[in-house]
PDB file of C-alpha atoms and ligand atoms in Angstrom:
ATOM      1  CA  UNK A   1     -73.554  10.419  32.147  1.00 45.00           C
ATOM      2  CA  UNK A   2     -74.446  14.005  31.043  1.00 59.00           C
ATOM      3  CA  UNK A   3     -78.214  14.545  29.393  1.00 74.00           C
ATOM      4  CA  UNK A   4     -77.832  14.694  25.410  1.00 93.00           C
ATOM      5  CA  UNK A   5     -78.352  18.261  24.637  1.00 97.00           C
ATOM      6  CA  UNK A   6     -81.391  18.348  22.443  1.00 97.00           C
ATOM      7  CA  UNK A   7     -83.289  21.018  20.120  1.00 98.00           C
ATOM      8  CA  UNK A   8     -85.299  21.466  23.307  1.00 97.00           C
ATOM      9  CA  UNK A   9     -82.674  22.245  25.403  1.00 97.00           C
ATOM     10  CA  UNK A  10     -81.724  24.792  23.511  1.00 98.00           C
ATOM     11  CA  UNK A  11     -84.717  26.675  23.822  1.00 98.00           C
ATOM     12  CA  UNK A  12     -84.543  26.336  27.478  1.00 98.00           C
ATOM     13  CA  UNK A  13     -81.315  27.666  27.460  1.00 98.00           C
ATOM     14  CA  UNK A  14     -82.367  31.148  25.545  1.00 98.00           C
ATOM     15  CA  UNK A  15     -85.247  30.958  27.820  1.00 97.00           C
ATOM     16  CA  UNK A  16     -83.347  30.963  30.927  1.00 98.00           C
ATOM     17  CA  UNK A  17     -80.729  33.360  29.605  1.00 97.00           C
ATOM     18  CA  UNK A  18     -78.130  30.913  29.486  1.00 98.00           C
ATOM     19  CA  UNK A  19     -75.614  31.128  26.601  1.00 98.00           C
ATOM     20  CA  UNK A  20     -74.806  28.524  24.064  1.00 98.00           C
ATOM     21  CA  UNK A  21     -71.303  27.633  23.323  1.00 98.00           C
ATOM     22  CA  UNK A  22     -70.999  25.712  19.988  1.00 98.00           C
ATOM     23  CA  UNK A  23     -67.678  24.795  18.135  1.00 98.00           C
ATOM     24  CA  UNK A  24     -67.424  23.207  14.657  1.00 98.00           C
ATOM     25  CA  UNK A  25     -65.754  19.307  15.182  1.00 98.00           C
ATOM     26  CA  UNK A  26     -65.294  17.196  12.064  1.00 98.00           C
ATOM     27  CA  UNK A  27     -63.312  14.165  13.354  1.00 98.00           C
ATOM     28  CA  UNK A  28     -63.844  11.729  16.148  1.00 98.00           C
ATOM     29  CA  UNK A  29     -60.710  12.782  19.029  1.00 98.00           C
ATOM     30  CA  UNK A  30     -61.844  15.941  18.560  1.00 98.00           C
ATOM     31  CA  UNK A  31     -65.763  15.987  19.074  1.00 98.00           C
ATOM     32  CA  UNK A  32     -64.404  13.583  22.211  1.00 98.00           C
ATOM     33  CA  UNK A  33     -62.799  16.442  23.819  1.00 98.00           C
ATOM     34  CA  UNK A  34     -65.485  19.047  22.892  1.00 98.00           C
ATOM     35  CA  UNK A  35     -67.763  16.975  24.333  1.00 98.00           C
ATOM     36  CA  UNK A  36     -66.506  15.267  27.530  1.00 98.00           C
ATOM     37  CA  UNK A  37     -65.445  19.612  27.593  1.00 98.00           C
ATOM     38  CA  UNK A  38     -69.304  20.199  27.670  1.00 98.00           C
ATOM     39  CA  UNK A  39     -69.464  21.917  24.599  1.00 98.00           C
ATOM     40  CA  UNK A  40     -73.311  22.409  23.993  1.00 98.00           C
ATOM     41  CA  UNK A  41     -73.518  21.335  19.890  1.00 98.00           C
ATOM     42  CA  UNK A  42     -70.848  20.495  17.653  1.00 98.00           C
ATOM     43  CA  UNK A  43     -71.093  21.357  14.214  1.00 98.00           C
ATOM     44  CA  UNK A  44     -69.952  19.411  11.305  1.00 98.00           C
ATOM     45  CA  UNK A  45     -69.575  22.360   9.048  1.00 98.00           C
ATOM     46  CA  UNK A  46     -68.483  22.353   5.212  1.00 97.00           C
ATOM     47  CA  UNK A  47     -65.575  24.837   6.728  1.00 96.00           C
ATOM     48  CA  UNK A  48     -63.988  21.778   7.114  1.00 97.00           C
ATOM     49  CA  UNK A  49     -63.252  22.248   3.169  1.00 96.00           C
ATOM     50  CA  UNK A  50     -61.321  25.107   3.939  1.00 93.00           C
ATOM     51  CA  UNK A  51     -59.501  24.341   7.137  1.00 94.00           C
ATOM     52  CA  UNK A  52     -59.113  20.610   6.864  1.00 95.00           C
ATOM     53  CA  UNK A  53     -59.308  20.027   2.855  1.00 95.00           C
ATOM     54  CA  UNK A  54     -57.397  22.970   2.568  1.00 93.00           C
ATOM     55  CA  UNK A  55     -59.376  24.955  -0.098  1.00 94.00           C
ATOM     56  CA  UNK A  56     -60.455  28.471  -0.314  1.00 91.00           C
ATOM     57  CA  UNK A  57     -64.052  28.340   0.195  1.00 93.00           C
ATOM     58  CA  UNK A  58     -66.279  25.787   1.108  1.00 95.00           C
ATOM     59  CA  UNK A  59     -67.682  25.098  -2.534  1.00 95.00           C
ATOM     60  CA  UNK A  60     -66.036  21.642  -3.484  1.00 96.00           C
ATOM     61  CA  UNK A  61     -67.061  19.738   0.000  1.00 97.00           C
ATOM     62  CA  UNK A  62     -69.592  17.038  -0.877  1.00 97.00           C
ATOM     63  CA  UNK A  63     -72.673  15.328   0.784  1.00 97.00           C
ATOM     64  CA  UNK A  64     -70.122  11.966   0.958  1.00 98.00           C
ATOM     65  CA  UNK A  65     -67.652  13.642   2.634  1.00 98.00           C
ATOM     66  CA  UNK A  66     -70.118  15.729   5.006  1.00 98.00           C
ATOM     67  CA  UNK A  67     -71.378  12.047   6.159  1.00 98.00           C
ATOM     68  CA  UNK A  68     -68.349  10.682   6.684  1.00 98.00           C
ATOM     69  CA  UNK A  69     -67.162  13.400   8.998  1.00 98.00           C
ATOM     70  CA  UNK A  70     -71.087  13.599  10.667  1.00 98.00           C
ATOM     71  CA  UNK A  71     -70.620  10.022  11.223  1.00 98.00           C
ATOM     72  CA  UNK A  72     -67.206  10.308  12.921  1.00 98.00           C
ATOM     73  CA  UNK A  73     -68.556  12.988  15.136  1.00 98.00           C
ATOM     74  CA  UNK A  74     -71.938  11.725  16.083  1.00 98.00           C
ATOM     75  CA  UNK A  75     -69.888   8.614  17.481  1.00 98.00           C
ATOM     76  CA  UNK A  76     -67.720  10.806  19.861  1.00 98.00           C
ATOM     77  CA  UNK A  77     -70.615  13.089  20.965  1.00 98.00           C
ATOM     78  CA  UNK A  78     -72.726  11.464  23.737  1.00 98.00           C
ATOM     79  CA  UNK A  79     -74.247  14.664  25.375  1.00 98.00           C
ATOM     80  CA  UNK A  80     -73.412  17.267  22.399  1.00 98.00           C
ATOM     81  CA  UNK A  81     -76.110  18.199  19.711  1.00 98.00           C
ATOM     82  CA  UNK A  82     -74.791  17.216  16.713  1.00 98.00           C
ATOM     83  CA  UNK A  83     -75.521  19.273  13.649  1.00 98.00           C
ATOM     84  CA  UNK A  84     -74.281  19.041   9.868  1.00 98.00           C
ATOM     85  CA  UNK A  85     -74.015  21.198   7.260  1.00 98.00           C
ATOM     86  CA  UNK A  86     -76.446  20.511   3.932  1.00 98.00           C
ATOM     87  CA  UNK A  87     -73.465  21.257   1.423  1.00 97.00           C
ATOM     88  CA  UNK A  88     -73.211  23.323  -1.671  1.00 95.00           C
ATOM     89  CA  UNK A  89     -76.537  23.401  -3.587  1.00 94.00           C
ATOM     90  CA  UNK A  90     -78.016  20.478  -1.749  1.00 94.00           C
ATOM     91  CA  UNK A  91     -80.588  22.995  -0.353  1.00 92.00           C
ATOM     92  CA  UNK A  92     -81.185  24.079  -4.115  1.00 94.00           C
ATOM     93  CA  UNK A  93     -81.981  20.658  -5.304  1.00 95.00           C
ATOM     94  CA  UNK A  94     -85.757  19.712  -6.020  1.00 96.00           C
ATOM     95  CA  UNK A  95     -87.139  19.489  -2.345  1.00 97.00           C
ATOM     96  CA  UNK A  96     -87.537  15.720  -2.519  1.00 96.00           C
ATOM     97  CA  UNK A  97     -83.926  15.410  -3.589  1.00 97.00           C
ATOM     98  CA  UNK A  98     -82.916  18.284  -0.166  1.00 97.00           C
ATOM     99  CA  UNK A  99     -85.013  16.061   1.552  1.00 97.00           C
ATOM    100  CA  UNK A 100     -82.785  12.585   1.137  1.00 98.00           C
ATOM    101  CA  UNK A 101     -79.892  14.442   1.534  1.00 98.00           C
ATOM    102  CA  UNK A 102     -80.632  15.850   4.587  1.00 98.00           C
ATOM    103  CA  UNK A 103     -82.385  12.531   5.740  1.00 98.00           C
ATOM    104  CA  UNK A 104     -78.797  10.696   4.943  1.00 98.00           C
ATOM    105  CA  UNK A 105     -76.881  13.458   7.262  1.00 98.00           C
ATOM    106  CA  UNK A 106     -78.898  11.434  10.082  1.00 98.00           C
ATOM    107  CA  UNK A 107     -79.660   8.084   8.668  1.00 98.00           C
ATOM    108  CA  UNK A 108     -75.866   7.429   7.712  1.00 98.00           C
ATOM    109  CA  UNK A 109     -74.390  10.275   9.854  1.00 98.00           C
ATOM    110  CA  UNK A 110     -76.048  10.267  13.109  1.00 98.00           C
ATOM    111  CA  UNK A 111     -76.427  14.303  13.116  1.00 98.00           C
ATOM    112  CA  UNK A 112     -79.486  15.134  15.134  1.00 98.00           C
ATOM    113  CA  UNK A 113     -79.877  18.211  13.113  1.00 98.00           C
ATOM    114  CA  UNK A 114     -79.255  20.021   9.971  1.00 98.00           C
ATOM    115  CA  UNK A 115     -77.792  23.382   8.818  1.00 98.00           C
ATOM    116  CA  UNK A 116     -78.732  25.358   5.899  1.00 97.00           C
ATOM    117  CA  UNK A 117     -77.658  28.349   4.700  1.00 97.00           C
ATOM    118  CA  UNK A 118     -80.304  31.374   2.898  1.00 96.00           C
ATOM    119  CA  UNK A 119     -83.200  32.547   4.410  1.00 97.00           C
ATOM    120  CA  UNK A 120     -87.027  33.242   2.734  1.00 97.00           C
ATOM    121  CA  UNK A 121     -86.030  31.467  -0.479  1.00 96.00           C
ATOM    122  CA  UNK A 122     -85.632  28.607   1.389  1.00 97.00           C
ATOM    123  CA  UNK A 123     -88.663  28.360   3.457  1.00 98.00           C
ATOM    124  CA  UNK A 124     -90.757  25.378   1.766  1.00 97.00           C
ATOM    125  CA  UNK A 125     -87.863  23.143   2.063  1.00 97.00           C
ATOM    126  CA  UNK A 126     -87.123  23.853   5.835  1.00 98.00           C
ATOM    127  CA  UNK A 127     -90.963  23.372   6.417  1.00 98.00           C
ATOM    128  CA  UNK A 128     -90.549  19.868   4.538  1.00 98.00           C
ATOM    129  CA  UNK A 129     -87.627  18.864   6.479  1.00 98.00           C
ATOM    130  CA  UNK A 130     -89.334  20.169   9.561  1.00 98.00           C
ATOM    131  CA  UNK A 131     -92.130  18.111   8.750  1.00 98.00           C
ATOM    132  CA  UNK A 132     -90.297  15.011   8.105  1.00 98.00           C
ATOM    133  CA  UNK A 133     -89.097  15.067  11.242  1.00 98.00           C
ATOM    134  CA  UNK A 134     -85.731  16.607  10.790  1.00 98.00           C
ATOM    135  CA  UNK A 135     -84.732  20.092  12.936  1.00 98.00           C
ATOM    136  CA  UNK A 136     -83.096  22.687  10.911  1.00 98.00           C
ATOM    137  CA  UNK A 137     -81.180  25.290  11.836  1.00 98.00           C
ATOM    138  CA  UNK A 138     -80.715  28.604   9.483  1.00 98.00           C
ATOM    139  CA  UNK A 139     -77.979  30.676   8.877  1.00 98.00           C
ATOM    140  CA  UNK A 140     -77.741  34.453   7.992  1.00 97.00           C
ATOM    141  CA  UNK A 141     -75.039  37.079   7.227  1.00 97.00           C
ATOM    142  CA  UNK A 142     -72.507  36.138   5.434  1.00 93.00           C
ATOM    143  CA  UNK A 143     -73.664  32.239   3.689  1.00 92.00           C
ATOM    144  CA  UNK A 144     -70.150  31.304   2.692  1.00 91.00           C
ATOM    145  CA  UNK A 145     -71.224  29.105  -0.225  1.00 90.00           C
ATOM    146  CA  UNK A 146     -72.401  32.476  -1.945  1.00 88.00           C
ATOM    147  CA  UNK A 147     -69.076  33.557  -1.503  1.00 85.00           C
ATOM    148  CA  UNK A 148     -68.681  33.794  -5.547  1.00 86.00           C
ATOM    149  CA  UNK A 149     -71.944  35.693  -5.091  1.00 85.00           C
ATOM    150  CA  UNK A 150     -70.951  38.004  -2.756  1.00 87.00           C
ATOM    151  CA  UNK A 151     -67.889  38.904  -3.976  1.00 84.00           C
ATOM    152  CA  UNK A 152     -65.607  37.969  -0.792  1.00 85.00           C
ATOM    153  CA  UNK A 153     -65.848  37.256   2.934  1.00 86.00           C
ATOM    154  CA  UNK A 154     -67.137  40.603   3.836  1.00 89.00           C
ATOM    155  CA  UNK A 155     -69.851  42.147   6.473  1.00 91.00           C
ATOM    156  CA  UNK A 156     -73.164  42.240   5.527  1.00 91.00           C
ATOM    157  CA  UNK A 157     -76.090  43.742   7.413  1.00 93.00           C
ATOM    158  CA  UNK A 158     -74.529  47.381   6.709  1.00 95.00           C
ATOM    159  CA  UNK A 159     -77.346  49.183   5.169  1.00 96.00           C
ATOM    160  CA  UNK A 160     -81.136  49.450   5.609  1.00 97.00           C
ATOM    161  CA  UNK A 161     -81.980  47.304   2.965  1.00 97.00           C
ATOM    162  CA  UNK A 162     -79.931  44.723   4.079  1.00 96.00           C
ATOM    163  CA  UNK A 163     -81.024  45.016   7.588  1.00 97.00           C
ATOM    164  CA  UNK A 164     -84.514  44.665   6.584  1.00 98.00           C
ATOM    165  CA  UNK A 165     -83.704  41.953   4.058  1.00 97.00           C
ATOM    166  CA  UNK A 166     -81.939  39.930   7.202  1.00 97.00           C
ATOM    167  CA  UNK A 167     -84.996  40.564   9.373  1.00 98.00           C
ATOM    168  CA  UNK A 168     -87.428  39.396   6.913  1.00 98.00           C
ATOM    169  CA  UNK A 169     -85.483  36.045   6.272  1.00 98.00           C
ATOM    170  CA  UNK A 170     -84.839  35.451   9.884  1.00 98.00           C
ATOM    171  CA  UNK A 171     -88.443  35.675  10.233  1.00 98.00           C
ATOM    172  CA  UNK A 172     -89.652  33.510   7.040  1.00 98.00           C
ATOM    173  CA  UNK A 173     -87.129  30.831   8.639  1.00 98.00           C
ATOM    174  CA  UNK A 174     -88.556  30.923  11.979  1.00 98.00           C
ATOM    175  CA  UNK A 175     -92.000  30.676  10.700  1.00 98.00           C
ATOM    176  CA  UNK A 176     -91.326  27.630   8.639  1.00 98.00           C
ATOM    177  CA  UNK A 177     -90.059  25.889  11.678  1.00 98.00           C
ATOM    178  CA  UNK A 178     -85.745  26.051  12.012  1.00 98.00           C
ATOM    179  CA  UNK A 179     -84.741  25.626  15.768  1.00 98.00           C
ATOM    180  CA  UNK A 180     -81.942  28.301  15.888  1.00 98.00           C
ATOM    181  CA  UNK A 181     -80.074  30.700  13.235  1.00 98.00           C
ATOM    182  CA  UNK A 182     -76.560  31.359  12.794  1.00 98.00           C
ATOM    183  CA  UNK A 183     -76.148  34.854  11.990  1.00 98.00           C
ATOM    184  CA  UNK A 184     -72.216  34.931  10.553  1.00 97.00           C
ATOM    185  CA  UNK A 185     -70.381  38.207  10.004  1.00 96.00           C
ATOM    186  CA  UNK A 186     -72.889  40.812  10.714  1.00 97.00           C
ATOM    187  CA  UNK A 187     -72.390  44.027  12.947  1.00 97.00           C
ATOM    188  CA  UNK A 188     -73.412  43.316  16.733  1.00 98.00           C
ATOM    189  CA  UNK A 189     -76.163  45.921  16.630  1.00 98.00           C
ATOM    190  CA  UNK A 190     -78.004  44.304  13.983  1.00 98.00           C
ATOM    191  CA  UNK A 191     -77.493  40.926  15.678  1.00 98.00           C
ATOM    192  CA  UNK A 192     -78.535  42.103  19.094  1.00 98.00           C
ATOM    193  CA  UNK A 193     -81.791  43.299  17.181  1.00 98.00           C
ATOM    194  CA  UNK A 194     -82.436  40.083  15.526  1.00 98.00           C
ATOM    195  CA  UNK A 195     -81.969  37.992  18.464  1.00 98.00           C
ATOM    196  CA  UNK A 196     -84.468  40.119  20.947  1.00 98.00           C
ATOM    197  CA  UNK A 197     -86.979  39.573  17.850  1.00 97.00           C
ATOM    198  CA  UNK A 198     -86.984  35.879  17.836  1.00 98.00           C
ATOM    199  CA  UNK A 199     -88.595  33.190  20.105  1.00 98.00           C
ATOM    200  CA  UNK A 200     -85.625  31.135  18.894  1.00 98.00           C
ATOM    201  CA  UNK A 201     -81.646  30.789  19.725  1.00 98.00           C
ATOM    202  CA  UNK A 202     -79.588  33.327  17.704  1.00 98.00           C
ATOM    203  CA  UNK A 203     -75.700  31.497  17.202  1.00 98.00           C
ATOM    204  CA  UNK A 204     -73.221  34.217  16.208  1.00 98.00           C
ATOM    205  CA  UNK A 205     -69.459  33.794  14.519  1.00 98.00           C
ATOM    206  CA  UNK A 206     -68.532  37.243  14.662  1.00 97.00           C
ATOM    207  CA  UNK A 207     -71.833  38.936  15.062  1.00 98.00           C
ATOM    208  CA  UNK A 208     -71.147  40.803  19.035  1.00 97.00           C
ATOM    209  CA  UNK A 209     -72.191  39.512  22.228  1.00 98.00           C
ATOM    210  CA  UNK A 210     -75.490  39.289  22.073  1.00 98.00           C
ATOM    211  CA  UNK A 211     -76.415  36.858  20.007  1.00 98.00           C
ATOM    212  CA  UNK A 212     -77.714  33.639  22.384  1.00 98.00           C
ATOM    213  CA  UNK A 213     -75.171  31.554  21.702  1.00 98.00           C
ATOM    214  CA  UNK A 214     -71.444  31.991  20.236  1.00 98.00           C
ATOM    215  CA  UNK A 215     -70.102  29.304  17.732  1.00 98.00           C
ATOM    216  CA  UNK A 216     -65.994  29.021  16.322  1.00 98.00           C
ATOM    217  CA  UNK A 217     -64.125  27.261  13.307  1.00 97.00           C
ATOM    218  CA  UNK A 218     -62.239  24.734  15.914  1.00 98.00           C
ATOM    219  CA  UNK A 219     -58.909  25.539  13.933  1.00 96.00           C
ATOM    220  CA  UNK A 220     -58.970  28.968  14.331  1.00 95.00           C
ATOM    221  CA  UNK A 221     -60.045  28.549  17.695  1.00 96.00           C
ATOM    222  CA  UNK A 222     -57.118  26.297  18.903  1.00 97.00           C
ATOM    223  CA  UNK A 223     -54.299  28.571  16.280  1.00 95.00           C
ATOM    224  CA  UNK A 224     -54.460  25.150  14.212  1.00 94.00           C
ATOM    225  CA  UNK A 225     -54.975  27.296  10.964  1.00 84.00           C
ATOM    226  CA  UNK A 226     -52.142  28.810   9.119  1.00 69.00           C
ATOM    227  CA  UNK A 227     -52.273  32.215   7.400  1.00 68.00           C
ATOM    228  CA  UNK A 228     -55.247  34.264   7.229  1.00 69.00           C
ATOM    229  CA  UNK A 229     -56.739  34.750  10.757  1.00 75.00           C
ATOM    230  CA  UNK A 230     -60.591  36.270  10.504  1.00 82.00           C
ATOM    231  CA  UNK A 231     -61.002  39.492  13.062  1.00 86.00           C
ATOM    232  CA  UNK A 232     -63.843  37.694  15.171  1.00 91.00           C
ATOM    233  CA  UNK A 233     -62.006  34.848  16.180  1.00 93.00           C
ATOM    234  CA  UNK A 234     -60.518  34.261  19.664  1.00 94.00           C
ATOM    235  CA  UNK A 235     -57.464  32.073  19.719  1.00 94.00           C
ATOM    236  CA  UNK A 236     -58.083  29.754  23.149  1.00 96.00           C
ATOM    237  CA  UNK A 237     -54.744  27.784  21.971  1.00 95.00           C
ATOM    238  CA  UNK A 238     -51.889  27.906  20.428  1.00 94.00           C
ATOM    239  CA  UNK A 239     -51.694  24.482  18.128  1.00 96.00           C
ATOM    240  CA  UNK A 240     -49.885  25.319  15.486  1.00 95.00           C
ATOM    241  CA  UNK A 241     -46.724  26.831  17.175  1.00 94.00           C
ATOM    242  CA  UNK A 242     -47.122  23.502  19.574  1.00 97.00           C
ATOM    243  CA  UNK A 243     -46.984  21.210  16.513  1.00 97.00           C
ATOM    244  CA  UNK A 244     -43.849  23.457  15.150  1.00 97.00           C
ATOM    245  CA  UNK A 245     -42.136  23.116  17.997  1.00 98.00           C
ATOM    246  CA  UNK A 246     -42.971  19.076  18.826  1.00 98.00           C
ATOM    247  CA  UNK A 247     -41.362  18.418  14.939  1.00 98.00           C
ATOM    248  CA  UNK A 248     -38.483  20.255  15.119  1.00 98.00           C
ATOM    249  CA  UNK A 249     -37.493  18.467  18.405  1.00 98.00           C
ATOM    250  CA  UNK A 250     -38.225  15.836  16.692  1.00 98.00           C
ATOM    251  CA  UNK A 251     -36.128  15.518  13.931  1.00 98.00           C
ATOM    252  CA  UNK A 252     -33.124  16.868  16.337  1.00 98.00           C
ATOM    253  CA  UNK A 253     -33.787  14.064  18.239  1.00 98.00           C
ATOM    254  CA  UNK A 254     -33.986  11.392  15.527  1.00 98.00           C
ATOM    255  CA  UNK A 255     -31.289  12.951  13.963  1.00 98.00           C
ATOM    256  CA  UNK A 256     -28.735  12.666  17.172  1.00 98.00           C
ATOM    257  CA  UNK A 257     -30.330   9.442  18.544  1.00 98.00           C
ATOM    258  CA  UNK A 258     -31.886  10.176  21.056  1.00 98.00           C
ATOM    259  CA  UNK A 259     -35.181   8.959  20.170  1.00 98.00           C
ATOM    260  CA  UNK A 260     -36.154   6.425  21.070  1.00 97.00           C
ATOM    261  CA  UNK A 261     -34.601   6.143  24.089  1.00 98.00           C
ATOM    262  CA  UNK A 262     -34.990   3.267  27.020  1.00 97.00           C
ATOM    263  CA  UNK A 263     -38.153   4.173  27.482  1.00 97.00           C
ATOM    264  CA  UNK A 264     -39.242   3.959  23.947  1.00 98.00           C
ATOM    265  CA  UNK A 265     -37.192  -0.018  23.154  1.00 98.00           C
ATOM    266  CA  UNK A 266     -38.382  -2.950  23.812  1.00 97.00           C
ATOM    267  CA  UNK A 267     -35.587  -5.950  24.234  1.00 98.00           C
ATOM    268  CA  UNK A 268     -35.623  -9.938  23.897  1.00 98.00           C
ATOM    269  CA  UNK A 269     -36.422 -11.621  27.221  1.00 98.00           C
ATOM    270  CA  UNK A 270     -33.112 -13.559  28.005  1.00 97.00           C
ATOM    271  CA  UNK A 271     -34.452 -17.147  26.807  1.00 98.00           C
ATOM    272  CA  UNK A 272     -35.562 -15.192  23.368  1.00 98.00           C
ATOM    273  CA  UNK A 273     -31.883 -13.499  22.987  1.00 97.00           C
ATOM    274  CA  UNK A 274     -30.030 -17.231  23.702  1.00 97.00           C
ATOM    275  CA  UNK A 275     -32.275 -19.054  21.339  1.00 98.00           C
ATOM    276  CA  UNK A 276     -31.894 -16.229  18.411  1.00 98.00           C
ATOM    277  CA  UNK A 277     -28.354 -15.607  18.928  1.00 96.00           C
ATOM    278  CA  UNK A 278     -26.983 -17.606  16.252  1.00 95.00           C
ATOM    279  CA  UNK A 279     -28.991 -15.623  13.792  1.00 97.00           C
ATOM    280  CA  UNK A 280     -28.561 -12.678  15.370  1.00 96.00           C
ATOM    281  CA  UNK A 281     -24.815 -12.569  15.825  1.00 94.00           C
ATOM    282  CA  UNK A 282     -24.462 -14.203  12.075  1.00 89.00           C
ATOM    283  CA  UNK A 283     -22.285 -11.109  10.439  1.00 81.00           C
ATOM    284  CA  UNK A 284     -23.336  -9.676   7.006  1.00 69.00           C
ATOM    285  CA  UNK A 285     -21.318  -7.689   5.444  1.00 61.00           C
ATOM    286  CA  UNK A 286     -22.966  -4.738   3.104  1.00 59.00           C
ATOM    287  CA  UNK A 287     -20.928  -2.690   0.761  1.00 63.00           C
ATOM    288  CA  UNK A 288     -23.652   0.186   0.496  1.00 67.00           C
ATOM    289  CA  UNK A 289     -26.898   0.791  -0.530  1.00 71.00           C
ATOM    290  CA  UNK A 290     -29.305  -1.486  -2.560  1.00 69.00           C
ATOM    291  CA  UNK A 291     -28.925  -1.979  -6.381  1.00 69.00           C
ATOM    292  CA  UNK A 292     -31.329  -1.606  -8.784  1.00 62.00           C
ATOM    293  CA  UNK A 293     -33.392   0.511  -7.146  1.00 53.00           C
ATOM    294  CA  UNK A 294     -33.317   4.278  -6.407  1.00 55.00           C
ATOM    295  CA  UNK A 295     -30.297   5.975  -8.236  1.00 52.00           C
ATOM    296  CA  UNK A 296     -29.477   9.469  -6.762  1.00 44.00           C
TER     297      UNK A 296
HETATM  298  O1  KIV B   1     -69.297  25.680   8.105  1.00 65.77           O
HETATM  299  C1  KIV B   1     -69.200  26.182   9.231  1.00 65.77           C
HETATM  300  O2  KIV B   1     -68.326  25.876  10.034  1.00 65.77           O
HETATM  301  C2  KIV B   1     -70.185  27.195   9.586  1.00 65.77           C
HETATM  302  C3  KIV B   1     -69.863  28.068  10.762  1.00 65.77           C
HETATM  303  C4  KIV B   1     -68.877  29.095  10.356  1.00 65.77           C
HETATM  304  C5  KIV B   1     -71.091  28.661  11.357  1.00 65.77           C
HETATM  305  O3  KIV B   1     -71.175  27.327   8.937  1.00 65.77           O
END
């Protein structure tokens, strides 16, 4: 069996130049394919509001659900690090609070690690978790549960405040102890800077090449997600066209009778057919569909 992939490893990896391929997983035949793939870490990300739940933003998942899906995932993964998302103002919550919630993505969901997004602000509580026992990763850029702050999915990191403003929070993170950062939506140069600054694994989602390790929204990544497409993703399959096309044969098929065929049927053993023939050959005669019930 493949070693579990650990914080450590990680570091190795950056260390040795070797790049880290992440995907986001939030059910249990999934995370079994990413893994037995090799995937490095699967992430149990609150994106799963948005391409699973099916809202806009990532706002309205909660820490219930996020342990429900950890737990599914953690199951499936036996050499992938499994991380989950702290939801929507858990990380703003009074740190003892942050601290059970985070505690109960492991306890209850398995994770072997934590995400959270913001950066200086949120130094004391990464040094509790840290502390506690619990690795943390960070995340930079774009922080998609500010999106009402932000006004939008845009690129940040454009100016020289902002630059600086990333630089400093990547650097209050690292000193408080997180493991890795994701740096989402930023322009490569800026993420190429941050990552030869740090002693720890940069993760980009549209952030250029040279960010340590890469990480994708698996339904954007497999064409699973309908509509709006973001720029930095890389389609490696073609789901949803595959799941078009698998329904509409299906329906021809039901609809001339050809499924199920032979294959599909199973029939009464010859002893089983003599003994229920009289019941089965009894005629009954309907005159159309059942009272009482549904009138068209
Ligand atoms: O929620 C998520 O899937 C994420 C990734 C986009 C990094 O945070």
């Amino acid at each position: 069996m493949p070693r579990k992939m650990t914080v450590q490893t990680l570091w190795k990896m950056k260390q040795a130049g070797q790049r880290i391929a992440m995907l986001t997983a939030y059910d249990y035949p999934t995370a079994r394919l990413l893994d037995e793939a090799g995937v490095h870490a699967l992430l149990v990300g609150d994106s799963l509001g948005m391409v699973f739940q099916g809202h806009e933003t990532t706002v309205k998942v909660t820490l219930e659900q996020m342990i429900y899906h950890t737990e599914m995932v953690s199951r499936a993964a036996q050499q992938a690090l499994v991380i989950a998302d702290l939801p929507f103002l858990c990380a703003s919550l009074p740190e003892g609070e942050a601290l059970r919630c985070a505690g109960r993505l492991m306890q209850e969901g398995g994770a072997g690690a934590v995400k959270l997004e913001g950066g200086r602000a949120f130094a004391s509580l990464v040094r509790r978790l840290v502390q506690a026992g619990i690795p943390v990763m960070g995340h930079l850029g774009l922080t998609p549960q500010s999106v009402h702050a932000l006004g939008g999915f845009s690129v940040q990191g454009r100016t020289r405040a902002a630059v600086e403003q990333l630089l400093d929070d990547a650097r209050a993170l690292v000193e408080a102890g997180v493991f890795a950062i994701v740096l989402e939506l930023i322009p490569a140069e800026v993420a190429a800077r941050v990552t030869r600054e740090l002693p720890i694994p940069t993760i980009g989602i549209g952030a250029g090449p040279d960010c340590d390790g890469q990480v994708l929204v698996f339904h954007d990544f497999v064409g699973y997600t309908s509509g709006y497409v973001p720029k930095h993703n890389k389609r490696y399959a073609e789901l949803a066209d595959a799941i078009r096309r698998a329904a509409a044969t299906y329906i021809q098929e039901v609809g001339d009778g050809v499924f199920p065929g032979p294959e599909q049927t199973v029939h009464l053993k010859p002893e089983e057919a003599e003994a229920l023939a009289p019941l089965l050959n009894a005629t009954h005669a309907t005159d159309g569909p059942p009272q009482g019930g549904h009138q068209a």
